[in-house]
CSV table of C-alpha atoms in Angstrom, one decimal:
chain,number,residue,atom,x,y,z
A,22,MET,CA,0.2,0.0,0.0
A,23,ALA,CA,3.0,2.2,0.0
A,24,ASP,CA,4.7,3.8,-3.0
A,25,ASN,CA,8.0,2.1,-2.5
A,26,SER,CA,9.2,0.3,-5.6
A,27,GLY,CA,12.3,-0.6,-5.0
A,28,SER,CA,15.5,-0.9,-6.7
A,29,ASN,CA,15.4,-4.4,-7.7
A,30,GLY,CA,12.8,-3.5,-10.1
A,31,SER,CA,15.1,-1.3,-12.0
A,32,GLN,CA,17.2,-4.5,-13.0
A,33,ALA,CA,16.7,-5.1,-17.1
A,34,VAL,CA,17.2,-8.8,-18.3
A,35,THR,CA,20.0,-9.0,-20.9
A,36,LEU,CA,20.6,-11.8,-23.0
A,37,ASN,CA,24.2,-12.3,-24.8
A,38,VAL,CA,24.1,-12.8,-28.3
A,39,ASN,CA,26.9,-13.5,-31.0
A,40,GLU,CA,26.5,-9.6,-32.1
A,41,SER,CA,28.9,-6.7,-30.5
A,42,GLU,CA,27.9,-4.8,-27.3
A,43,ALA,CA,27.6,-1.5,-29.5
A,44,ASN,CA,25.3,-3.3,-32.2
A,45,ARG,CA,23.3,-4.3,-29.0
A,46,ASN,CA,23.0,-1.0,-27.6
A,47,ILE,CA,22.1,0.3,-30.9
A,48,SER,CA,19.3,-2.3,-31.4
A,49,SER,CA,18.0,-1.8,-27.8
A,50,SER,CA,17.9,1.8,-28.6
A,51,SER,CA,15.8,1.4,-31.6
A,52,ALA,CA,13.3,-0.7,-30.1
A,53,SER,CA,13.1,1.7,-27.3
A,54,LYS,CA,12.3,4.6,-29.8
A,55,THR,CA,10.0,2.2,-31.8
A,56,SER,CA,7.8,1.7,-28.8
A,57,SER,CA,7.4,4.9,-27.7
A,58,ASN,CA,6.7,6.2,-30.9
A,59,GLY,CA,3.8,3.8,-31.0
A,60,GLY,CA,5.2,1.2,-33.0
A,61,GLY,CA,4.8,-1.5,-30.3
A,62,PHE,CA,4.1,-2.0,-26.6
A,63,CYS,CA,6.8,-3.7,-24.6
A,64,VAL,CA,6.4,-4.7,-21.0
A,65,SER,CA,9.6,-5.6,-19.3
A,66,VAL,CA,10.1,-8.5,-16.7
A,67,PRO,CA,10.5,-6.4,-13.7
A,68,PHE,CA,7.3,-4.7,-14.2
A,69,MET,CA,5.4,-7.8,-14.7
A,70,GLN,CA,6.9,-9.2,-11.6
A,71,LYS,CA,5.5,-5.7,-9.8
A,72,LEU,CA,2.1,-6.5,-11.6
A,73,VAL,CA,2.2,-10.3,-10.1
A,74,ALA,CA,3.3,-9.1,-6.8
A,75,GLU,CA,0.2,-6.8,-6.5
A,76,MET,CA,-2.1,-9.3,-7.7
A,77,LEU,CA,-1.3,-11.8,-5.1
A,78,GLY,CA,-0.7,-8.9,-2.4
A,79,THR,CA,-4.3,-8.2,-2.8
A,80,TYR,CA,-5.5,-11.7,-3.0
A,81,PHE,CA,-4.2,-12.3,0.3
A,82,LEU,CA,-5.4,-9.1,1.8
A,83,ILE,CA,-9.0,-9.9,0.6
A,84,PHE,CA,-8.9,-13.2,1.2
A,85,ALA,CA,-7.9,-12.8,5.0
A,86,GLY,CA,-10.1,-10.1,5.9
A,87,CYS,CA,-13.0,-11.0,4.2
A,88,ALA,CA,-12.4,-14.6,5.4
A,89,ALA,CA,-12.4,-13.3,8.7
A,90,VAL,CA,-15.9,-11.5,7.7
A,91,VAL,CA,-17.4,-14.6,6.8
A,92,VAL,CA,-16.5,-16.6,9.0
A,93,ASN,CA,-18.0,-14.2,11.7
A,94,LEU,CA,-21.3,-14.3,10.2
A,95,ASP,CA,-21.2,-18.0,9.5
A,96,LYS,CA,-20.3,-19.0,12.9
A,97,ASP,CA,-22.4,-16.9,15.1
A,98,LYS,CA,-20.0,-13.9,15.5
A,99,VAL,CA,-17.0,-15.9,17.0
A,100,VAL,CA,-14.4,-13.6,15.4
A,101,THR,CA,-16.1,-10.1,16.6
A,102,LEU,CA,-15.4,-7.1,15.4
A,103,PRO,CA,-12.0,-6.4,17.3
A,104,GLY,CA,-11.0,-9.8,15.5
A,105,ILE,CA,-12.1,-8.6,12.1
A,106,ALA,CA,-10.2,-5.5,12.6
A,107,ILE,CA,-6.8,-7.1,13.8
A,108,VAL,CA,-7.0,-9.6,10.9
A,109,TRP,CA,-7.2,-6.7,8.3
A,110,GLY,CA,-4.4,-4.5,10.2
A,111,LEU,CA,-2.1,-7.6,10.6
A,112,ALA,CA,-2.9,-8.7,6.9
A,113,VAL,CA,-1.6,-5.1,5.3
A,114,MET,CA,1.2,-4.8,7.6
A,115,VAL,CA,2.7,-8.4,6.8
A,116,LEU,CA,2.1,-8.0,2.9
A,117,VAL,CA,3.6,-4.4,3.2
A,118,TYR,CA,6.7,-5.8,4.5
A,119,SER,CA,6.5,-8.9,2.2
A,120,VAL,CA,6.3,-7.2,-1.6
A,121,GLY,CA,6.6,-3.8,-0.6
A,122,HIS,CA,9.8,-3.5,-2.0
A,123,ILE,CA,8.7,-5.2,-5.1
A,124,SER,CA,5.7,-3.4,-6.0
A,125,GLY,CA,5.2,-0.7,-3.7
A,126,ALA,CA,2.5,-2.7,-2.0
A,127,HIS,CA,-0.5,-0.3,-2.7
A,128,PHE,CA,-3.1,-3.2,-2.9
A,129,ASN,CA,-5.5,-0.2,-3.6
A,130,PRO,CA,-6.7,1.4,-6.8
A,131,ALA,CA,-7.3,4.6,-4.5
A,132,VAL,CA,-3.7,4.4,-3.4
A,133,THR,CA,-2.3,4.0,-7.0
A,134,VAL,CA,-4.2,7.1,-8.4
A,135,ALA,CA,-3.4,9.2,-5.4
A,136,PHE,CA,0.4,8.4,-5.8
A,137,ALA,CA,-0.1,9.2,-9.5
A,138,THR,CA,-1.6,12.6,-8.9
A,139,CYS,CA,1.1,13.6,-6.6
A,140,LYS,CA,3.8,12.4,-9.2
A,141,ARG,CA,4.9,10.0,-7.0
A,142,PHE,CA,3.8,7.1,-9.4
A,143,PRO,CA,3.9,7.0,-13.4
A,144,TRP,CA,0.4,7.4,-14.8
A,145,LYS,CA,1.0,4.9,-17.6
A,146,GLN,CA,1.3,2.4,-14.8
A,147,VAL,CA,-1.8,3.1,-13.2
A,148,PRO,CA,-4.1,0.7,-15.6
A,149,ALA,CA,-1.9,-2.1,-15.0
A,150,TYR,CA,-1.8,-1.8,-11.3
A,151,VAL,CA,-5.3,-1.5,-10.7
A,152,SER,CA,-6.1,-4.3,-13.2
A,153,ALA,CA,-4.0,-6.6,-11.2
A,154,GLN,CA,-5.7,-5.3,-7.9
A,155,LEU,CA,-9.1,-5.9,-9.2
A,156,ILE,CA,-8.1,-9.3,-10.5
A,157,GLY,CA,-6.7,-10.4,-7.0
A,158,ALA,CA,-9.8,-9.2,-5.0
A,159,THR,CA,-12.0,-11.0,-7.3
A,160,LEU,CA,-10.3,-14.3,-7.2
A,161,ALA,CA,-10.0,-13.9,-3.4
A,162,SER,CA,-14.0,-13.1,-3.2
A,163,GLY,CA,-14.4,-16.1,-5.8
A,164,THR,CA,-12.5,-18.2,-3.6
A,165,LEU,CA,-14.3,-17.6,-0.4
A,166,ARG,CA,-17.7,-18.1,-1.9
A,167,LEU,CA,-16.4,-21.7,-3.1
A,168,MET,CA,-15.3,-22.5,0.3
A,169,PHE,CA,-18.3,-21.1,1.9
A,170,THR,CA,-21.4,-22.7,-0.4
A,171,GLY,CA,-23.6,-23.6,2.6
A,172,HIS,CA,-27.2,-23.1,3.3
A,173,GLN,CA,-26.1,-19.2,3.8
A,174,ASP,CA,-24.1,-17.5,1.1
A,175,GLN,CA,-22.5,-15.1,3.3
A,176,PHE,CA,-21.7,-11.6,1.4
A,177,ALA,CA,-18.4,-10.4,2.3
A,178,GLY,CA,-18.5,-6.9,0.9
A,179,THR,CA,-19.6,-3.7,1.8
A,180,MET,CA,-23.1,-2.2,2.4
A,181,PRO,CA,-24.3,1.0,3.8
A,182,ALA,CA,-25.7,0.3,7.3
A,183,GLY,CA,-27.2,3.6,7.0
A,184,SER,CA,-27.6,6.2,4.7
A,185,ASN,CA,-25.5,6.8,1.4
A,186,LEU,CA,-24.3,10.3,2.7
A,187,GLN,CA,-23.3,8.9,6.1
A,188,THR,CA,-21.2,6.2,4.2
A,189,PHE,CA,-19.9,8.8,2.0
A,190,VAL,CA,-18.4,11.1,4.5
A,191,LEU,CA,-17.2,8.0,6.7
A,192,GLU,CA,-15.5,6.4,3.9
A,193,PHE,CA,-14.2,9.7,2.9
A,194,ILE,CA,-12.6,10.4,6.2
A,195,ILE,CA,-11.1,7.2,6.8
A,196,THR,CA,-9.7,6.6,3.6
A,197,PHE,CA,-8.2,10.2,4.0
A,198,TYR,CA,-6.8,9.2,7.4
A,199,LEU,CA,-5.1,6.1,5.6
A,200,MET,CA,-3.5,7.8,2.9
A,201,PHE,CA,-2.4,10.9,5.3
A,202,VAL,CA,-0.6,8.3,7.3
A,203,ILE,CA,0.9,6.5,4.1
A,204,SER,CA,1.9,9.6,2.8
A,205,GLY,CA,3.8,10.4,5.9
A,206,VAL,CA,5.5,7.2,6.4
A,207,ALA,CA,6.2,6.0,3.2
A,208,THR,CA,7.2,9.5,1.2
A,209,ASP,CA,9.1,11.5,3.9
A,210,ASN,CA,13.0,11.3,4.2
A,211,ARG,CA,12.3,12.3,7.9
A,212,ALA,CA,10.2,9.5,8.5
A,213,ILE,CA,11.4,6.0,10.0
A,214,GLY,CA,10.4,4.0,6.6
A,215,GLU,CA,11.1,0.6,8.1
A,216,LEU,CA,7.7,1.4,10.5
A,217,ALA,CA,5.5,1.9,7.4
A,218,GLY,CA,4.0,-1.5,7.6
A,219,LEU,CA,3.1,-1.3,11.3
A,220,ALA,CA,2.1,2.5,11.2
A,221,ILE,CA,-0.3,1.5,7.8
A,222,GLY,CA,-1.7,-1.6,9.5
A,223,SER,CA,-2.4,-0.1,12.5
A,224,THR,CA,-4.3,2.6,10.7
A,225,ILE,CA,-6.2,0.1,9.2
A,226,LEU,CA,-7.0,-1.5,12.2
A,227,LEU,CA,-8.1,1.5,13.9
A,228,ASN,CA,-10.4,2.2,11.1
A,229,VAL,CA,-12.1,-1.0,10.8
A,230,MET,CA,-12.8,-0.4,14.5
A,231,ILE,CA,-14.7,2.9,14.2
A,232,ALA,CA,-16.2,2.5,10.6
A,233,GLY,CA,-16.7,-1.1,10.1
A,234,PRO,CA,-20.2,-1.4,11.9
A,235,ILE,CA,-21.3,1.4,10.0
A,236,SER,CA,-19.8,1.6,6.2
A,237,GLY,CA,-17.7,-1.8,6.2
A,238,ALA,CA,-14.7,0.3,6.4
A,239,SER,CA,-13.8,-0.3,2.7
A,240,MET,CA,-11.4,2.4,2.1
A,241,ASN,CA,-10.4,0.6,-1.0
A,242,PRO,CA,-12.2,0.3,-4.3
A,243,ALA,CA,-10.9,-3.3,-5.1
A,244,ARG,CA,-11.8,-4.6,-1.3
A,245,THR,CA,-15.6,-3.3,-2.1
A,246,LEU,CA,-15.5,-4.5,-5.9
A,247,GLY,CA,-14.2,-8.0,-5.4
A,248,PRO,CA,-17.1,-9.4,-3.5
A,249,ALA,CA,-19.7,-7.1,-5.4
A,250,ILE,CA,-18.7,-8.8,-8.8
A,251,VAL,CA,-18.5,-12.3,-7.5
A,252,HIS,CA,-22.2,-12.1,-5.6
A,253,SER,CA,-23.2,-9.6,-8.6
A,254,LYS,CA,-24.4,-7.2,-5.5
A,255,TYR,CA,-23.7,-3.3,-6.6
A,256,ASP,CA,-25.8,-1.7,-4.5
A,257,SER,CA,-24.6,2.0,-3.3
A,258,ILE,CA,-21.2,0.8,-5.0
A,259,TRP,CA,-20.8,4.4,-6.1
A,260,VAL,CA,-20.5,5.9,-2.7
A,261,TYR,CA,-17.6,3.5,-2.2
A,262,LEU,CA,-15.7,4.1,-5.4
A,263,LEU,CA,-16.2,7.9,-5.5
A,264,ALA,CA,-15.5,8.2,-1.4
A,265,THR,CA,-12.3,6.2,-1.5
A,266,ILE,CA,-10.9,7.9,-4.5
A,267,LEU,CA,-11.3,11.2,-3.5
A,268,GLY,CA,-10.4,10.4,-0.1
A,269,ALA,CA,-7.3,9.4,-0.7
A,270,ILE,CA,-6.2,11.9,-3.3
A,271,SER,CA,-7.3,14.4,-0.7
A,272,GLY,CA,-5.2,13.0,2.1
A,273,ALA,CA,-1.9,12.6,-0.5
A,274,TRP,CA,-2.3,16.1,-1.2
A,275,VAL,CA,-2.6,17.3,2.4
A,276,TYR,CA,0.1,15.7,3.7
A,277,ASN,CA,2.1,17.3,0.7
A,278,ILE,CA,1.0,20.8,1.3
A,279,ILE,CA,1.8,20.7,5.0
A,280,ARG,CA,5.2,19.0,4.7
A,281,PHE,CA,7.6,21.1,6.4
A,282,THR,CA,10.8,21.5,3.9
A,283,ASP,CA,12.5,24.3,2.3
A,284,LYS,CA,12.8,22.3,-1.2
A,285,PRO,CA,10.3,23.2,-3.9
A,286,LEU,CA,7.4,20.8,-4.5
A,287,ARG,CA,9.0,19.5,-7.8
A,288,GLU,CA,11.9,18.2,-5.6
A,289,ILE,CA,9.8,16.8,-2.7
A,290,THR,CA,7.9,14.7,-5.2
A,291,LYS,CA,11.3,13.1,-6.3
A,292,SER,CA,12.0,11.8,-3.0
A,293,GLY,CA,10.9,9.2,-0.6
A,294,SER,CA,12.1,7.4,2.5
A,295,PHE,CA,10.5,4.1,2.7
A,296,LEU,CA,10.5,3.8,-1.2
A,297,LYS,CA,13.3,5.3,-2.5
A,298,GLY,CA,13.9,4.6,-6.6
A,299,SER,CA,10.5,4.5,-7.5
A,300,ARG,CA,11.0,7.3,-9.4
A,301,ASN,CA,13.7,5.8,-11.2
A,302,ASN,CA,11.9,2.9,-12.3
A,303,ASN,CA,9.4,4.0,-14.5
A,304,SER,CA,10.0,1.7,-17.7
A,305,ILE,CA,7.1,-0.8,-18.7
């Protein structure tokens, strides 16, 4: 969930051939120019690794969190709200530390879009990242539905317990809070980046405790869309999609505005503590 594409992603795969080094460089340069001019679309191996990491990370996140919800519904509230909140928080924390250095550990289309608006993530990679996240969330939701196909088909998605307005405001606030924390621990050189996973996971835990009974505490379009697609339930889905994206963008920009530094904004957007090097790895 943090914007920390590591330096591992910047390594290219090189194959030795019988041509000279100069010829290989010329060929590579020509191929790059052809691709950039619309002659072709080349996806690098490191970028594919990022997409796989995002898909798997989102899969395990949605599987763990929604499994806690389903078990709680299916087994007479045995998990409880605090238990569900802990599962979501721990899942995020573990996955940030597991694949954050590979893909940045977004696992959330709202986070990806928010980073892109702040120029901390390339716009050309946004569609691929969002697609990987949605695929992971949908597969996780489908897995859970196959596993829990009893007399009760439990829906682990997000549904407003109150009005759409109440849900919209609450989702906006908690997503703003989440993205504000992510921006602080993952993009500011003065923050202790190694604790980013703990800080982000703790924020998720708190938000689920606060908003879980009212809105479902989505904070993530993929978390809402995955179960909705599998169960074909789209009631009030626009509330979650719009509120989370607007909340994430607002949270990221507010942190950038209040960030205390004597550097101009164009230099701030080129640096980060937890995710240094992401700006240097923009090739697809």
